[in-house]
Amino acid sequence: MTRLSYTKALDRILRPLGFLREGKDWVRTRGDIWHCVNLQKSRIDGGMTANLYCKDLETHRILKSIECDVTLGVIPQYERIGKLIDGVDRWWKNDPNGPVELADAVRVHGLRWFDRVQTLEDQASLWYTRAATASRWNSATLTPLAVTLYRLGALDEALSLFDAPVPRTAVLSWVARGRCVQRWLEGHKRSTRAGR
């Protein structure tokens, strides 16, 4: 009996669940949410692992449409399969059962990780820590959270994210992105008032 490759083992698990293979990635879209399983080979020792990514395509589209001098978009949420199993980065190497074990770990732990976010409210709280009270100017989540809140109809809450003073240590490109989204949201607030 021929041993399964990592690629074939993942394909057997993921294809029936709506994932399409693109090289070493398996991708599916559910509504506006994009899921990706990436098979990664270590350049050091040849071990294999899986990385999981997801993002909201509509939030990404909105960010890309906002006029700005710097590039806007969503950085996908990311997790490595070993961290989901037991909190430890895990690589399979020279293990005859490795392909089946990795594919099973993705089926058991990875799919659960994808399924935990179903709504915009989930995204705001789980991806972007909506309830955090600290300044967000030093966070890459500032702009996607603001757009997610806008999509939820929480325009005032979205604008309040920009109220905190910008720390001296803030990354300038993140500040520039934040200001672009802030202006865009303020434009929506003005147009809402004008429409009353």
Coordinates of N, CA, C and O in Angstrom, one line a residue:
M1 N 0.8 -1.2 0.0 CA 0.0 0.0 0.0 C 0.9 1.2 0.0 O 1.8 1.3 0.8
T2 N 0.6 2.2 -0.9 CA 1.4 3.4 -1.0 C 1.0 4.4 0.1 O -0.2 4.6 0.4
R3 N 2.0 5.0 0.7 CA 1.7 6.0 1.8 C 1.2 7.3 1.2 O 1.7 7.7 0.1
L4 N 0.2 7.9 1.8 CA -0.3 9.1 1.4 C 0.7 10.3 1.5 O 1.4 10.3 2.5
S5 N 0.7 11.2 0.6 CA 1.5 12.4 0.8 C 0.7 13.3 1.6 O -0.5 13.2 1.8
Y6 N 1.4 14.4 2.2 CA 0.7 15.4 2.9 C -0.3 16.1 2.1 O -1.4 16.4 2.5
T7 N 0.0 16.4 0.9 CA -0.9 17.0 0.0 C -2.2 16.2 -0.3 O -3.3 16.7 -0.2
K8 N -2.0 14.9 -0.6 CA -3.1 14.1 -0.8 C -4.0 13.9 0.4 O -5.2 13.8 0.4
A9 N -3.3 13.7 1.6 CA -4.1 13.5 2.8 C -4.9 14.8 3.1 O -6.1 14.6 3.5
L10 N -4.4 16.0 3.0 CA -5.1 17.2 3.2 C -6.2 17.3 2.2 O -7.4 17.7 2.5
D11 N -5.9 17.0 0.9 CA -6.9 17.1 -0.1 C -8.1 16.2 0.2 O -9.3 16.6 0.0
R12 N -7.9 15.0 0.7 CA -9.0 14.1 1.0 C -9.9 14.6 2.1 O -11.1 14.4 2.0
I13 N -9.3 15.3 3.0 CA -10.1 15.9 4.1 C -10.8 17.2 3.7 O -12.0 17.4 4.0
L14 N -10.1 18.0 3.0 CA -10.6 19.4 2.7 C -11.5 19.5 1.5 O -12.5 20.3 1.5
R15 N -11.3 18.8 0.4 CA -12.1 18.9 -0.8 C -13.6 18.7 -0.5 O -14.4 19.4 -1.0
P16 N -13.9 17.6 0.2 CA -15.4 17.4 0.5 C -16.0 18.5 1.3 O -17.2 18.6 1.3
L17 N -15.2 19.3 1.9 CA -15.7 20.4 2.8 C -15.8 21.7 2.0 O -16.0 22.8 2.6
G18 N -15.5 21.7 0.7 CA -15.7 22.9 -0.1 C -14.4 23.6 -0.4 O -14.4 24.7 -1.0
F19 N -13.2 23.1 0.1 CA -11.9 23.7 -0.2 C -11.4 23.3 -1.5 O -11.5 22.1 -1.9
L20 N -10.9 24.3 -2.3 CA -10.3 24.0 -3.6 C -8.8 24.2 -3.4 O -8.3 25.2 -2.8
R21 N -8.0 23.3 -4.0 CA -6.6 23.3 -3.9 C -6.0 24.3 -4.9 O -6.4 24.3 -6.1
E22 N -5.1 25.2 -4.4 CA -4.3 26.1 -5.2 C -2.9 25.9 -4.8 O -2.4 26.6 -3.9
G23 N -2.1 25.0 -5.4 CA -0.8 24.7 -5.0 C -0.7 24.1 -3.7 O -1.3 23.0 -3.4
K24 N -0.1 24.8 -2.7 CA 0.0 24.3 -1.3 C -1.1 24.9 -0.4 O -1.0 24.8 0.8
D25 N -2.1 25.6 -1.0 CA -3.2 26.2 -0.3 C -4.5 25.5 -0.7 O -4.7 25.1 -1.8
W26 N -5.4 25.4 0.3 CA -6.7 24.9 0.1 C -7.6 26.1 0.6 O -7.5 26.5 1.7
V27 N -8.5 26.6 -0.3 CA -9.3 27.8 -0.1 C -10.7 27.5 -0.3 O -11.1 26.8 -1.2
R28 N -11.5 28.1 0.6 CA -13.0 28.1 0.4 C -13.5 29.5 0.9 O -12.9 30.2 1.7
T29 N -14.7 29.9 0.4 CA -15.3 31.1 0.8 C -16.7 30.7 1.3 O -17.5 30.0 0.6
R30 N -17.1 31.2 2.5 CA -18.4 31.0 3.0 C -19.0 32.4 3.3 O -18.5 33.1 4.2
G31 N -20.0 32.7 2.5 CA -20.5 34.1 2.6 C -19.4 35.1 2.3 O -18.8 35.0 1.2
D32 N -19.1 36.0 3.2 CA -18.0 36.9 3.0 C -16.6 36.5 3.6 O -15.6 37.2 3.5
I33 N -16.6 35.3 4.2 CA -15.4 34.9 5.0 C -14.6 33.9 4.1 O -15.1 32.9 3.6
W34 N -13.3 34.2 4.0 CA -12.4 33.4 3.2 C -11.6 32.6 4.2 O -11.1 33.1 5.2
H35 N -11.5 31.3 3.9 CA -10.7 30.4 4.7 C -9.6 29.8 3.9 O -9.8 29.5 2.7
C36 N -8.4 29.6 4.5 CA -7.3 29.0 3.7 C -6.5 28.1 4.7 O -6.2 28.5 5.8
V37 N -6.2 26.9 4.2 CA -5.3 26.0 4.9 C -4.0 25.9 4.0 O -4.1 25.6 2.8
N38 N -2.9 26.2 4.6 CA -1.6 26.3 3.9 C -0.7 25.2 4.4 O -0.5 25.1 5.6
L39 N -0.2 24.3 3.5 CA 0.8 23.3 3.9 C 2.2 23.9 3.8 O 2.5 24.4 2.7
Q40 N 2.9 23.9 4.8 CA 4.2 24.5 4.9 C 5.3 23.4 5.2 O 5.2 22.6 6.1
K41 N 6.3 23.5 4.4 CA 7.5 22.6 4.5 C 8.6 23.4 5.1 O 8.9 24.5 4.7
S42 N 9.3 22.9 6.2 CA 10.4 23.6 6.8 C 11.6 23.7 5.9 O 11.9 22.6 5.3
R43 N 12.2 24.8 5.8 CA 13.4 24.9 5.0 C 14.6 24.4 5.8 O 15.7 24.1 5.2
I44 N 14.4 24.2 7.0 CA 15.6 23.7 7.9 C 15.7 22.2 7.9 O 16.7 21.7 7.6
D45 N 14.6 21.5 8.2 CA 14.7 20.1 8.4 C 13.7 19.3 7.5 O 13.6 18.1 7.7
G46 N 12.9 20.0 6.7 CA 11.9 19.3 5.9 C 10.6 18.8 6.5 O 9.8 18.2 5.9
G47 N 10.5 19.2 7.8 CA 9.2 18.9 8.5 C 8.0 19.6 7.9 O 8.2 20.6 7.1
M48 N 6.8 19.1 8.2 CA 5.6 19.7 7.6 C 4.7 20.2 8.7 O 4.6 19.5 9.7
T49 N 3.9 21.2 8.4 CA 2.9 21.7 9.3 C 1.8 22.4 8.4 O 1.9 22.5 7.2
A50 N 0.8 22.8 9.1 CA -0.3 23.5 8.4 C -0.6 24.9 9.1 O -0.6 25.0 10.3
N51 N -0.8 25.9 8.3 CA -1.1 27.2 8.7 C -2.6 27.5 8.3 O -3.0 27.1 7.2
L52 N -3.3 28.2 9.2 CA -4.7 28.5 8.9 C -4.9 30.0 8.8 O -4.3 30.7 9.7
Y53 N -5.6 30.5 7.8 CA -5.8 31.9 7.6 C -7.3 32.1 7.4 O -8.0 31.3 6.7
C54 N -7.8 33.3 7.8 CA -9.2 33.7 7.4 C -9.3 35.2 7.5 O -8.6 35.9 8.2
K55 N -10.2 35.7 6.6 CA -10.5 37.1 6.6 C -11.9 37.3 6.0 O -12.4 36.5 5.4
D56 N -12.4 38.5 6.3 CA -13.7 38.9 5.7 C -13.4 39.7 4.4 O -12.8 40.7 4.4
L57 N -13.9 39.1 3.4 CA -13.7 39.7 2.0 C -14.4 41.0 1.8 O -13.8 41.9 1.1
E58 N -15.5 41.2 2.4 CA -16.2 42.5 2.2 C -15.5 43.6 3.0 O -15.4 44.7 2.5
T59 N -15.1 43.3 4.2 CA -14.3 44.3 5.0 C -13.0 44.7 4.2 O -12.6 45.8 4.1
H60 N -12.4 43.6 3.6 CA -11.2 43.9 2.8 C -11.5 44.7 1.6 O -10.8 45.7 1.3
R61 N -12.6 44.4 0.9 CA -13.0 45.2 -0.3 C -13.3 46.7 0.1 O -12.8 47.6 -0.6
I62 N -14.0 46.9 1.2 CA -14.2 48.3 1.6 C -12.9 49.0 1.9 O -12.7 50.1 1.5
L63 N -12.0 48.4 2.7 CA -10.8 49.0 3.0 C -10.0 49.3 1.7 O -9.4 50.4 1.6
K64 N -10.0 48.4 0.8 CA -9.2 48.6 -0.5 C -9.8 49.8 -1.3 O -9.1 50.5 -2.1
S65 N -11.1 50.1 -1.1 CA -11.8 51.1 -1.9 C -11.6 52.5 -1.3 O -11.9 53.5 -1.9
I66 N -11.1 52.6 0.0 CA -11.0 53.9 0.6 C -9.7 54.6 0.1 O -8.6 54.0 0.0
E67 N -9.9 55.8 -0.3 CA -8.8 56.6 -0.9 C -7.8 56.9 0.2 O -8.1 57.4 1.3
C68 N -6.5 56.5 -0.1 CA -5.5 56.6 1.0 C -4.1 56.6 0.3 O -3.9 56.0 -0.8
D69 N -3.1 57.3 0.9 CA -1.8 57.3 0.3 C -1.0 56.0 0.6 O 0.0 55.8 0.0
V70 N -1.5 55.3 1.6 CA -0.9 54.0 1.9 C -1.9 52.9 1.6 O -3.1 53.1 1.5
T71 N -1.4 51.7 1.4 CA -2.3 50.6 1.0 C -3.1 50.1 2.2 O -2.6 49.9 3.3
L72 N -4.4 50.0 2.0 CA -5.4 49.5 3.0 C -5.8 48.1 2.6 O -5.9 47.8 1.5
G73 N -6.2 47.3 3.7 CA -6.7 46.0 3.4 C -6.7 45.3 4.8 O -6.4 45.8 5.8
V74 N -7.1 44.0 4.7 CA -7.2 43.2 5.9 C -6.0 42.2 6.0 O -5.8 41.5 5.0
I75 N -5.3 42.2 7.1 CA -4.3 41.1 7.3 C -5.1 39.9 7.8 O -5.8 40.0 8.8
P76 N -5.0 38.8 7.1 CA -5.7 37.6 7.5 C -5.4 37.2 9.0 O -4.3 37.4 9.4
Q77 N -6.4 36.7 9.7 CA -6.2 36.1 11.0 C -5.4 34.8 10.7 O -5.6 34.2 9.7
Y78 N -4.6 34.4 11.6 CA -3.6 33.3 11.4 C -3.5 32.5 12.6 O -3.4 33.0 13.8
E79 N -3.3 31.2 12.4 CA -3.0 30.3 13.5 C -2.3 29.1 12.9 O -2.6 28.7 11.8
R80 N -1.3 28.5 13.6 CA -0.7 27.3 13.2 C -1.3 26.1 13.9 O -1.7 26.2 15.0
I81 N -1.5 25.0 13.2 CA -2.2 23.9 13.7 C -1.7 23.4 15.0 O -2.6 23.1 15.9
G82 N -0.4 23.3 15.3 CA 0.1 22.9 16.6 C -0.4 23.7 17.7 O -0.7 23.2 18.8
K83 N -0.5 25.0 17.5 CA -1.0 25.9 18.6 C -2.4 25.6 18.9 O -2.8 25.7 20.1
L84 N -3.2 25.1 18.0 CA -4.6 24.8 18.2 C -4.7 23.5 18.9 O -5.7 23.2 19.7
I85 N -3.8 22.6 18.7 CA -3.8 21.2 19.3 C -3.5 21.3 20.8 O -4.3 20.9 21.6
D86 N -2.4 21.9 21.1 CA -1.9 22.0 22.5 C -1.1 23.2 22.9 O -0.4 23.2 23.9
G87 N -1.1 24.2 22.0 CA -0.4 25.4 22.3 C 1.1 25.4 21.9 O 1.8 26.3 22.2
V88 N 1.5 24.3 21.3 CA 2.9 24.1 21.0 C 3.0 24.0 19.4 O 2.3 23.3 18.8
D89 N 4.0 24.7 18.9 CA 4.2 24.6 17.4 C 4.6 23.2 17.1 O 5.5 22.6 17.8
R90 N 4.0 22.6 16.1 CA 4.3 21.2 15.8 C 4.6 21.0 14.4 O 3.9 21.5 13.5
W91 N 5.6 20.2 14.1 CA 6.1 19.9 12.7 C 6.2 18.4 12.7 O 6.7 17.7 13.5
W92 N 5.7 17.8 11.6 CA 5.7 16.3 11.3 C 6.9 16.1 10.4 O 7.0 16.7 9.3
K93 N 7.8 15.2 10.8 CA 9.0 14.9 10.0 C 9.3 13.4 10.1 O 9.3 12.8 11.2
N94 N 9.6 12.8 9.0 CA 10.0 11.3 8.9 C 9.0 10.5 9.7 O 9.4 9.5 10.4
D95 N 7.8 10.8 9.7 CA 6.7 10.0 10.4 C 5.8 9.4 9.4 O 5.1 10.1 8.6
P96 N 5.8 8.0 9.3 CA 4.9 7.4 8.3 C 3.4 7.8 8.4 O 2.7 7.8 7.5
N97 N 3.0 8.1 9.7 CA 1.6 8.5 9.9 C 1.4 10.0 9.8 O 0.3 10.5 10.1
G98 N 2.5 10.7 9.6 CA 2.4 12.2 9.6 C 1.4 12.8 8.7 O 0.6 13.6 9.2
P99 N 1.3 12.4 7.4 CA 0.2 13.0 6.6 C -1.2 12.8 7.1 O -2.0 13.7 7.1
V100 N -1.5 11.6 7.6 CA -2.8 11.3 8.1 C -3.0 12.1 9.4 O -4.1 12.7 9.7
E101 N -2.0 12.1 10.3 CA -2.1 12.8 11.6 C -2.3 14.3 11.3 O -3.2 15.0 12.0
L102 N -1.6 14.9 10.4 CA -1.7 16.4 10.1 C -3.1 16.7 9.6 O -3.8 17.6 10.0
A103 N -3.5 15.9 8.6 CA -4.9 16.1 8.0 C -5.9 15.9 9.1 O -6.9 16.7 9.1
D104 N -5.8 15.0 9.9 CA -6.8 14.8 11.0 C -6.8 15.9 12.0 O -7.9 16.4 12.4
A105 N -5.6 16.5 12.3 CA -5.5 17.6 13.2 C -6.2 18.8 12.5 O -6.9 19.6 13.2
V106 N -6.1 19.0 11.2 CA -6.8 20.1 10.6 C -8.3 19.9 10.6 O -9.0 20.8 10.9
R107 N -8.7 18.7 10.4 CA -10.1 18.3 10.4 C -10.7 18.6 11.8 O -11.8 19.3 12.0
V108 N -10.0 18.2 12.9 CA -10.6 18.3 14.2 C -10.4 19.7 14.8 O -11.3 20.3 15.3
H109 N -9.2 20.2 14.7 CA -8.9 21.5 15.4 C -9.0 22.7 14.4 O -9.5 23.8 14.9
G110 N -8.6 22.5 13.2 CA -8.6 23.7 12.3 C -10.0 24.1 11.9 O -10.3 25.3 11.9
L111 N -10.9 23.1 11.6 CA -12.2 23.4 11.2 C -13.0 24.1 12.3 O -13.8 25.0 12.1
R112 N -12.7 23.7 13.6 CA -13.3 24.3 14.7 C -12.9 25.7 14.8 O -13.7 26.6 15.2
W113 N -11.6 26.0 14.6 CA -11.1 27.4 14.6 C -11.8 28.2 13.6 O -12.2 29.4 13.8
F114 N -11.9 27.7 12.3 CA -12.6 28.5 11.3 C -14.1 28.7 11.7 O -14.6 29.8 11.5
D115 N -14.8 27.8 12.3 CA -16.2 27.9 12.6 C -16.5 28.8 13.8 O -17.6 29.1 14.0
R116 N -15.5 29.1 14.6 CA -15.8 30.0 15.8 C -16.2 31.4 15.4 O -16.9 32.1 16.2
V117 N -15.9 31.8 14.2 CA -16.3 33.2 13.7 C -17.3 33.0 12.6 O -17.0 32.5 11.5
Q118 N -18.6 33.4 12.9 CA -19.7 33.2 12.0 C -20.3 34.6 11.6 O -20.9 34.7 10.6
T119 N -20.2 35.6 12.5 CA -20.8 36.9 12.3 C -19.9 38.0 12.4 O -18.7 37.9 12.9
L120 N -20.4 39.2 12.0 CA -19.5 40.4 12.2 C -19.3 40.7 13.7 O -18.2 41.1 14.0
E121 N -20.2 40.4 14.5 CA -20.0 40.5 16.0 C -18.9 39.6 16.5 O -18.1 40.1 17.3
D122 N -18.8 38.4 16.0 CA -17.7 37.5 16.3 C -16.4 38.1 15.8 O -15.4 38.0 16.5
Q123 N -16.4 38.6 14.6 CA -15.2 39.2 14.1 C -14.7 40.3 15.0 O -13.5 40.4 15.4
A124 N -15.6 41.2 15.3 CA -15.3 42.4 16.2 C -14.7 41.9 17.5 O -13.7 42.5 18.0
S125 N -15.3 40.9 18.1 CA -14.8 40.5 19.5 C -13.6 39.6 19.4 O -12.7 39.7 20.1
L126 N -13.7 38.6 18.5 CA -12.6 37.5 18.5 C -11.4 37.9 17.7 O -10.3 37.6 18.1
W127 N -11.6 38.5 16.5 CA -10.5 38.9 15.7 C -9.9 40.2 16.1 O -8.7 40.4 16.1
Y128 N -10.7 41.2 16.5 CA -10.2 42.5 16.7 C -10.4 43.0 18.1 O -10.2 44.2 18.4
T129 N -10.7 42.2 19.1 CA -10.8 42.5 20.5 C -11.6 43.8 20.7 O -11.1 44.8 21.2
R130 N -12.8 43.8 20.3 CA -13.7 45.0 20.3 C -13.7 45.6 21.7 O -13.8 46.8 21.8
A131 N -13.7 44.8 22.8 CA -13.9 45.4 24.1 C -12.6 46.0 24.7 O -12.6 46.6 25.8
A132 N -11.5 45.9 24.0 CA -10.2 46.4 24.5 C -10.4 47.9 24.7 O -11.0 48.6 23.9
T133 N -9.8 48.4 25.8 CA -9.9 49.8 26.1 C -8.6 50.6 25.8 O -8.7 51.8 25.8
A134 N -7.6 50.0 25.5 CA -6.3 50.7 25.2 C -6.4 51.3 23.8 O -7.2 50.9 23.0
S135 N -5.5 52.3 23.7 CA -5.4 53.0 22.3 C -5.0 51.9 21.3 O -4.2 51.0 21.5
R136 N -5.6 52.0 20.1 CA -5.4 51.1 19.1 C -4.4 51.6 18.0 O -4.2 50.9 17.0
W137 N -3.9 52.8 18.2 CA -3.0 53.3 17.2 C -1.8 52.5 16.9 O -1.2 52.5 15.8
N138 N -1.4 51.6 17.8 CA -0.3 50.7 17.6 C -0.7 49.3 17.2 O 0.0 48.3 17.5
S139 N -1.9 49.2 16.6 CA -2.4 47.9 16.2 C -2.8 47.9 14.8 O -3.5 48.8 14.3
A140 N -2.5 46.8 14.1 CA -2.9 46.6 12.7 C -4.4 46.3 12.7 O -5.0 46.3 11.6
T141 N -5.1 46.1 13.8 CA -6.5 45.8 13.8 C -7.4 47.0 13.8 O -8.6 46.9 13.7
L142 N -6.8 48.2 14.0 CA -7.6 49.5 14.1 C -8.5 49.6 12.9 O -9.7 49.8 13.1
T143 N -8.0 49.6 11.7 CA -8.8 49.9 10.5 C -9.9 48.8 10.2 O -11.0 49.1 9.9
P144 N -9.5 47.5 10.3 CA -10.6 46.5 10.1 C -11.6 46.5 11.1 O -12.8 46.2 10.8
L145 N -11.3 46.8 12.4 CA -12.3 46.9 13.4 C -13.2 48.0 13.1 O -14.4 47.9 13.3
A146 N -12.7 49.2 12.8 CA -13.5 50.3 12.5 C -14.5 50.0 11.3 O -15.7 50.4 11.4
V147 N -14.0 49.4 10.3 CA -14.9 49.0 9.2 C -16.0 48.0 9.6 O -17.1 48.0 9.2
T148 N -15.5 47.0 10.4 CA -16.5 46.0 10.9 C -17.6 46.6 11.7 O -18.8 46.3 11.6
L149 N -17.2 47.6 12.6 CA -18.2 48.3 13.4 C -19.1 49.1 12.5 O -20.4 49.1 12.7
Y150 N -18.6 49.7 11.5 CA -19.4 50.5 10.5 C -20.4 49.5 9.9 O -21.6 49.8 9.8
R151 N -20.0 48.3 9.5 CA -20.9 47.4 8.9 C -21.9 46.9 9.8 O -23.0 46.5 9.4
L152 N -21.6 46.9 11.1 CA -22.6 46.5 12.2 C -23.6 47.6 12.5 O -24.5 47.5 13.2
G153 N -23.4 48.8 11.9 CA -24.2 50.0 12.1 C -23.8 50.7 13.4 O -24.6 51.6 13.9
A154 N -22.6 50.5 13.9 CA -22.1 51.1 15.1 C -21.1 52.2 14.7 O -19.9 52.2 15.0
L155 N -21.6 53.2 13.9 CA -20.7 54.2 13.3 C -20.0 55.1 14.4 O -18.8 55.4 14.4
D156 N -20.8 55.5 15.4 CA -20.2 56.3 16.5 C -19.1 55.5 17.3 O -18.1 56.0 17.6
E157 N -19.4 54.2 17.5 CA -18.3 53.4 18.2 C -17.1 53.3 17.3 O -16.0 53.3 17.8
A158 N -17.3 53.1 16.0 CA -16.2 53.0 15.0 C -15.3 54.3 15.1 O -14.1 54.3 15.2
L159 N -16.0 55.5 15.1 CA -15.3 56.7 15.1 C -14.6 57.0 16.5 O -13.5 57.6 16.5
S160 N -15.2 56.4 17.5 CA -14.5 56.6 18.9 C -13.2 55.9 19.0 O -12.4 56.3 19.8
L161 N -12.9 54.9 18.1 CA -11.6 54.3 18.1 C -10.5 55.2 17.8 O -9.3 55.0 18.2
F162 N -10.8 56.3 17.2 CA -9.8 57.3 16.8 C -9.6 58.4 17.8 O -8.8 59.4 17.5
D163 N -10.4 58.4 18.9 CA -10.3 59.5 19.9 C -9.1 59.5 20.7 O -8.7 60.6 21.1
A164 N -8.5 58.4 20.9 CA -7.3 58.4 21.8 C -6.1 59.1 21.1 O -6.0 59.1 19.9
P165 N -5.3 59.8 21.9 CA -4.1 60.4 21.3 C -3.2 59.4 20.7 O -3.1 58.2 21.1
V166 N -2.5 59.8 19.6 CA -1.6 58.9 18.9 C -0.3 58.9 19.8 O 0.3 59.9 20.0
P167 N 0.1 57.7 20.2 CA 1.4 57.6 21.0 C 2.6 58.0 20.1 O 2.6 57.8 18.9
R168 N 3.6 58.5 20.8 CA 4.9 58.9 20.0 C 5.5 57.6 19.3 O 6.2 57.8 18.3
T169 N 5.2 56.5 19.9 CA 5.8 55.2 19.3 C 5.0 54.6 18.3 O 5.3 53.5 17.8
A170 N 3.9 55.2 17.9 CA 3.0 54.6 16.9 C 3.7 54.5 15.5 O 4.5 55.3 15.1
V171 N 3.4 53.4 14.9 CA 3.9 53.1 13.5 C 3.2 54.1 12.6 O 2.0 54.1 12.5
L172 N 4.0 54.9 11.9 CA 3.4 56.0 11.1 C 2.5 55.5 10.0 O 1.5 56.1 9.7
S173 N 2.8 54.4 9.4 CA 1.9 53.9 8.3 C 0.6 53.4 8.9 O -0.4 53.6 8.2
W174 N 0.6 52.9 10.1 CA -0.7 52.5 10.7 C -1.5 53.8 11.1 O -2.7 53.8 10.9
V175 N -0.8 54.8 11.5 CA -1.5 56.1 11.8 C -2.1 56.6 10.5 O -3.3 57.1 10.5
A176 N -1.4 56.6 9.4 CA -1.9 57.1 8.1 C -3.1 56.3 7.7 O -4.1 56.9 7.2
R177 N -3.0 55.0 7.8 CA -4.2 54.1 7.5 C -5.4 54.5 8.3 O -6.5 54.6 7.8
G178 N -5.1 54.7 9.6 CA -6.2 55.0 10.5 C -6.9 56.3 10.2 O -8.1 56.5 10.2
R179 N -6.1 57.3 9.8 CA -6.6 58.7 9.5 C -7.5 58.6 8.2 O -8.5 59.2 8.1
C180 N -7.0 57.8 7.3 CA -7.8 57.6 6.0 C -9.2 57.0 6.3 O -10.2 57.5 5.8
V181 N -9.2 56.0 7.2 CA -10.5 55.3 7.5 C -11.3 56.3 8.4 O -12.6 56.3 8.2
Q182 N -10.7 57.0 9.3 CA -11.4 58.0 10.1 C -12.1 59.0 9.2 O -13.3 59.3 9.4
R183 N -11.4 59.6 8.2 CA -12.0 60.5 7.3 C -13.2 59.9 6.5 O -14.2 60.5 6.3
W184 N -13.0 58.7 6.1 CA -14.1 58.0 5.3 C -15.3 57.8 6.2 O -16.4 58.0 5.7
L185 N -15.1 57.4 7.4 CA -16.2 57.2 8.4 C -16.9 58.6 8.7 O -18.1 58.6 8.7
E186 N -16.1 59.6 8.8 CA -16.7 60.9 9.1 C -17.5 61.4 7.9 O -18.6 62.0 8.1
G187 N -17.1 61.1 6.7 CA -17.9 61.4 5.5 C -19.2 60.6 5.5 O -20.2 61.2 5.1
H188 N -19.2 59.4 6.0 CA -20.5 58.6 6.1 C -21.4 59.3 7.1 O -22.6 59.3 7.0
K189 N -20.8 59.7 8.2 CA -21.6 60.3 9.3 C -22.2 61.6 8.8 O -23.4 61.9 9.0
R190 N -21.5 62.4 8.0 CA -22.0 63.7 7.5 C -23.1 63.4 6.5 O -24.2 64.0 6.5
S191 N -22.9 62.4 5.6 CA -24.0 62.1 4.7 C -25.2 61.5 5.3 O -26.3 61.7 4.9
T192 N -25.1 60.8 6.4 CA -26.2 60.3 7.2 C -27.0 61.4 7.8 O -28.2 61.5 7.7
R193 N -26.3 62.4 8.3 CA -27.0 63.6 8.9 C -27.7 64.4 7.8 O -28.8 64.9 8.0
A194 N -27.0 64.5 6.7 CA -27.6 65.3 5.6 C -28.9 64.7 5.0 O -29.8 65.3 4.6
G195 N -28.9 63.3 5.1 CA -30.0 62.6 4.6 C -31.3 62.6 5.5 O -32.3 62.2 5.1
R196 N -31.1 63.2 6.7 CA -32.3 63.2 7.7 C -33.2 64.3 7.3 O -33.0 65.3 6.8

